[in-house]
Tab-separated table of C-alpha atoms in Angstrom:
chain	number	residue	atom	x	y	z
I	1	UNK	CA	-2.527	87.750	-7.479
I	2	UNK	CA	-3.323	84.647	-5.813
I	3	UNK	CA	-5.861	83.172	-3.431
I	4	UNK	CA	-4.729	81.462	-0.649
I	5	UNK	CA	-5.802	77.731	-2.006
I	6	UNK	CA	-2.604	76.002	-1.681
I	7	UNK	CA	-2.286	73.856	-5.097
I	8	UNK	CA	0.522	72.018	-3.954
I	9	UNK	CA	3.348	70.932	-1.773
I	10	UNK	CA	6.808	71.038	-2.734
I	11	UNK	CA	10.122	70.060	-1.299
I	12	UNK	CA	13.247	72.571	-0.847
I	13	UNK	CA	15.789	71.304	-3.022
I	14	UNK	CA	18.696	74.550	-2.210
I	15	UNK	CA	18.784	77.542	-0.439
I	16	UNK	CA	21.122	79.641	-2.075
I	17	UNK	CA	22.677	83.053	-1.663
I	18	UNK	CA	20.106	84.847	-4.040
I	19	UNK	CA	17.626	81.630	-5.182
I	20	UNK	CA	15.394	79.137	-3.949
I	21	UNK	CA	15.089	76.052	-5.438
I	22	UNK	CA	12.511	73.364	-5.153
I	23	UNK	CA	11.042	70.268	-6.218
I	24	UNK	CA	7.358	70.644	-6.940
I	25	UNK	CA	4.590	67.417	-7.714
I	26	UNK	CA	4.508	67.054	-11.588
I	27	UNK	CA	0.666	67.906	-11.320
I	28	UNK	CA	1.709	71.215	-10.372
I	29	UNK	CA	3.790	72.012	-13.524
I	30	UNK	CA	1.237	70.688	-15.876
I	31	UNK	CA	1.179	72.734	-18.666
I	32	UNK	CA	4.713	74.098	-17.759
I	33	UNK	CA	5.871	77.693	-16.632
I	34	UNK	CA	6.844	80.534	-18.294
I	35	UNK	CA	9.755	82.460	-17.323
I	36	UNK	CA	9.149	85.138	-15.110
I	37	UNK	CA	5.757	83.853	-14.101
I	38	UNK	CA	4.933	84.498	-10.124
I	39	UNK	CA	4.252	81.795	-7.982
I	40	UNK	CA	3.419	82.208	-4.170
I	41	UNK	CA	5.898	79.615	-2.079
I	42	UNK	CA	4.905	80.187	1.425
I	43	UNK	CA	2.867	83.032	0.696
I	44	UNK	CA	5.378	84.960	-0.701
I	45	UNK	CA	5.422	85.769	-4.555
I	46	UNK	CA	8.822	84.527	-6.263
I	47	UNK	CA	9.647	84.803	-9.461
I	48	UNK	CA	10.774	81.802	-11.999
I	49	UNK	CA	13.902	81.876	-13.449
I	50	UNK	CA	14.340	78.262	-14.488
I	51	UNK	CA	11.857	75.301	-14.648
I	52	UNK	CA	13.469	72.503	-16.241
I	53	UNK	CA	14.167	70.218	-13.566
I	54	UNK	CA	13.058	71.917	-10.303
I	55	UNK	CA	11.599	75.275	-9.928
I	56	UNK	CA	14.208	78.053	-9.287
I	57	UNK	CA	13.197	81.496	-7.735
I	58	UNK	CA	15.454	84.729	-7.425
I	59	UNK	CA	14.939	85.674	-4.015
I	60	UNK	CA	16.150	89.377	-3.228
I	61	UNK	CA	18.175	90.895	-0.111
I	62	UNK	CA	14.694	92.129	1.202
I	63	UNK	CA	11.989	89.328	0.691
I	64	UNK	CA	15.112	86.792	2.857
I	65	UNK	CA	15.014	89.983	5.369
I	66	UNK	CA	11.093	89.969	5.538
I	67	UNK	CA	9.860	86.786	5.367
I	68	UNK	CA	10.705	83.399	6.778
I	69	UNK	CA	12.400	81.937	3.765
I	70	UNK	CA	15.902	82.626	5.122
I	71	UNK	CA	14.945	79.852	8.071
I	72	UNK	CA	14.078	77.046	5.164
I	73	UNK	CA	16.684	73.901	4.785
I	74	UNK	CA	16.744	71.535	2.514
I	75	UNK	CA	13.724	68.901	2.654
I	76	UNK	CA	11.292	71.524	4.034
I	77	UNK	CA	7.703	71.205	2.663
I	78	UNK	CA	6.497	74.559	1.038
I	79	UNK	CA	3.118	75.495	-0.054
I	80	UNK	CA	2.862	76.150	-3.976
I	81	UNK	CA	0.292	78.669	-5.702
I	82	UNK	CA	0.442	80.063	-9.068
I	83	UNK	CA	-0.933	83.185	-9.873
I	84	UNK	CA	-4.627	82.949	-10.696
I	85	UNK	CA	-6.178	82.953	-13.948
I	86	UNK	CA	-8.933	85.412	-15.187
I	87	UNK	CA	-11.130	82.430	-15.290
I	88	UNK	CA	-10.020	81.009	-12.116
I	89	UNK	CA	-12.611	80.169	-8.909
I	90	UNK	CA	-11.913	82.727	-6.462
I	91	UNK	CA	-11.650	80.115	-3.436
I	92	UNK	CA	-9.813	82.017	-0.576
I	93	UNK	CA	-9.484	85.981	-0.897
I	94	UNK	CA	-7.272	88.563	-2.073
I	95	UNK	CA	-3.584	87.586	-1.781
I	96	UNK	CA	-0.935	89.457	-3.284
I	97	UNK	CA	1.894	87.585	-2.253
I	98	UNK	CA	3.460	90.340	-0.419
I	99	UNK	CA	4.217	89.288	3.026
I	100	UNK	CA	3.716	91.692	5.913
I	101	UNK	CA	5.555	90.308	8.822
I	102	UNK	CA	6.561	86.666	10.132
I	103	UNK	CA	5.002	85.601	12.880
I	104	UNK	CA	5.317	82.380	15.251
I	105	UNK	CA	3.437	79.232	15.633
I	106	UNK	CA	2.423	79.146	19.489
I	107	UNK	CA	0.463	75.778	19.385
I	108	UNK	CA	-1.511	73.244	17.533
I	109	UNK	CA	-4.128	72.022	19.314
I	110	UNK	CA	-6.640	68.796	18.454
I	111	UNK	CA	-10.208	69.722	18.574
I	112	UNK	CA	-11.936	66.552	17.380
I	113	UNK	CA	-11.404	66.095	14.091
I	114	UNK	CA	-10.101	69.795	13.573
I	115	UNK	CA	-7.020	71.695	14.999
I	116	UNK	CA	-6.741	74.571	16.615
I	117	UNK	CA	-3.508	76.460	15.138
I	118	UNK	CA	-2.576	79.411	17.606
I	119	UNK	CA	-0.210	82.399	15.583
I	120	UNK	CA	1.903	85.156	17.511
I	121	UNK	CA	1.957	88.319	15.420
I	122	UNK	CA	3.602	91.325	15.583
I	123	UNK	CA	1.267	93.441	17.883
I	124	UNK	CA	1.548	96.574	15.608
I	125	UNK	CA	-0.843	94.195	13.293
I	126	UNK	CA	-3.396	94.002	15.686
I	127	UNK	CA	-5.879	96.433	14.094
I	128	UNK	CA	-5.979	94.392	10.959
I	129	UNK	CA	-7.366	91.111	12.607
I	130	UNK	CA	-11.142	90.736	13.609
I	131	UNK	CA	-13.078	87.830	14.413
I	132	UNK	CA	-13.957	86.105	10.847
I	133	UNK	CA	-11.754	88.031	9.030
I	134	UNK	CA	-9.287	86.538	6.590
I	135	UNK	CA	-5.724	86.478	7.088
I	136	UNK	CA	-2.579	84.403	5.177
I	137	UNK	CA	-0.597	82.277	6.931
I	138	UNK	CA	2.408	80.567	4.691
I	139	UNK	CA	0.202	81.168	1.571
I	140	UNK	CA	-3.192	79.998	3.136
I	141	UNK	CA	-6.338	81.935	3.137
I	142	UNK	CA	-7.301	81.226	6.756
I	143	UNK	CA	-10.457	82.260	8.897
I	144	UNK	CA	-9.354	84.301	12.217
I	145	UNK	CA	-11.084	83.227	15.493
I	146	UNK	CA	-11.049	85.302	18.697
I	147	UNK	CA	-7.973	87.576	17.744
I	148	UNK	CA	-6.001	88.429	20.968
I	149	UNK	CA	-3.095	90.938	21.572
I	150	UNK	CA	-0.282	89.809	19.597
I	151	UNK	CA	-1.877	86.661	18.559
I	152	UNK	CA	-4.616	85.004	17.010
I	153	UNK	CA	-6.496	81.449	16.471
I	154	UNK	CA	-7.621	79.744	13.510
I	155	UNK	CA	-9.510	76.558	13.277
I	156	UNK	CA	-7.741	73.855	10.333
I	157	UNK	CA	-10.213	71.513	8.834
I	158	UNK	CA	-8.296	67.905	7.898
I	159	UNK	CA	-7.932	68.908	4.720
I	160	UNK	CA	-6.169	72.149	5.303
I	161	UNK	CA	-3.754	70.306	7.708
I	162	UNK	CA	-2.683	67.354	5.874
I	163	UNK	CA	-2.636	68.878	2.058
I	164	UNK	CA	-0.404	71.954	3.189
I	165	UNK	CA	2.961	72.499	5.322
I	166	UNK	CA	1.277	72.742	8.530
I	167	UNK	CA	1.271	69.040	8.851
I	168	UNK	CA	4.914	69.262	9.366
I	169	UNK	CA	4.776	72.265	11.498
I	170	UNK	CA	5.411	72.540	15.030
I	171	UNK	CA	5.181	75.234	18.059
I	172	UNK	CA	8.362	77.802	17.548
I	173	UNK	CA	8.416	77.584	13.838
I	174	UNK	CA	8.148	80.869	11.952
I	175	UNK	CA	5.448	81.830	9.198
I	176	UNK	CA	4.983	84.163	6.571
I	177	UNK	CA	1.986	86.507	7.518
I	178	UNK	CA	-0.052	88.537	5.107
I	179	UNK	CA	-2.863	90.931	6.403
I	180	UNK	CA	-6.120	91.940	4.397
I	181	UNK	CA	-5.218	94.223	2.006
I	182	UNK	CA	-8.451	95.675	2.000
I	183	UNK	CA	-8.085	96.613	5.569
I	184	UNK	CA	-5.371	98.344	4.908
I	185	UNK	CA	-6.233	100.246	1.869
I	186	UNK	CA	-9.191	101.234	3.743
I	187	UNK	CA	-7.314	102.184	6.871
I	188	UNK	CA	-5.365	104.562	4.678
I	189	UNK	CA	-8.252	106.198	2.798
I	190	UNK	CA	-9.973	106.730	6.135
I	191	UNK	CA	-7.197	108.463	7.764
I	192	UNK	CA	-6.354	110.607	4.617
I	193	UNK	CA	-10.515	111.881	4.697
I	194	UNK	CA	-9.837	112.272	8.465
I	195	UNK	CA	-6.622	114.268	8.466
I	196	UNK	CA	-8.455	116.554	5.228
I	197	UNK	CA	-11.349	117.362	7.439
I	198	UNK	CA	-9.303	117.990	10.716
């Protein structure tokens, strides 16, 4: 499990048929990595298969198909987060690293010191977007502001913009989206209850 607090920004070294190779800052790998360890890369939970030098991750055909990882190119920045430890701080919200859908950046608009990011999302997920609710965009835990049909806004503080891959993003770029898992469970449980009582 992750919390959506990006710990480092890595750089893609290579995109292979069944693997992604990423150069991570030395501070991110402090203490070393266990083979099989989970790391969120742009919000997608991937398995470390080599860490002697760059980090190498297995990537399945399903992951290539369901996420924006297939759009990555050499030298692209990627958000990195190690799985949360039992005694770690819960700084964001519950993030599984299971990407629900891909969206697209519509705009990045400066508002004083802050930046408003507008993201287009598949309309079928509108029901999971509520004002001041949580959303994961490329692995970043963000707060939804005034969701619209097929889109939503988030306000980025300067720290988030400069310490994630969003500083290099432009309109038209694809992003990975993970919607609030609690909302999805509640929807399923309520739906089941309604079906049983009707």
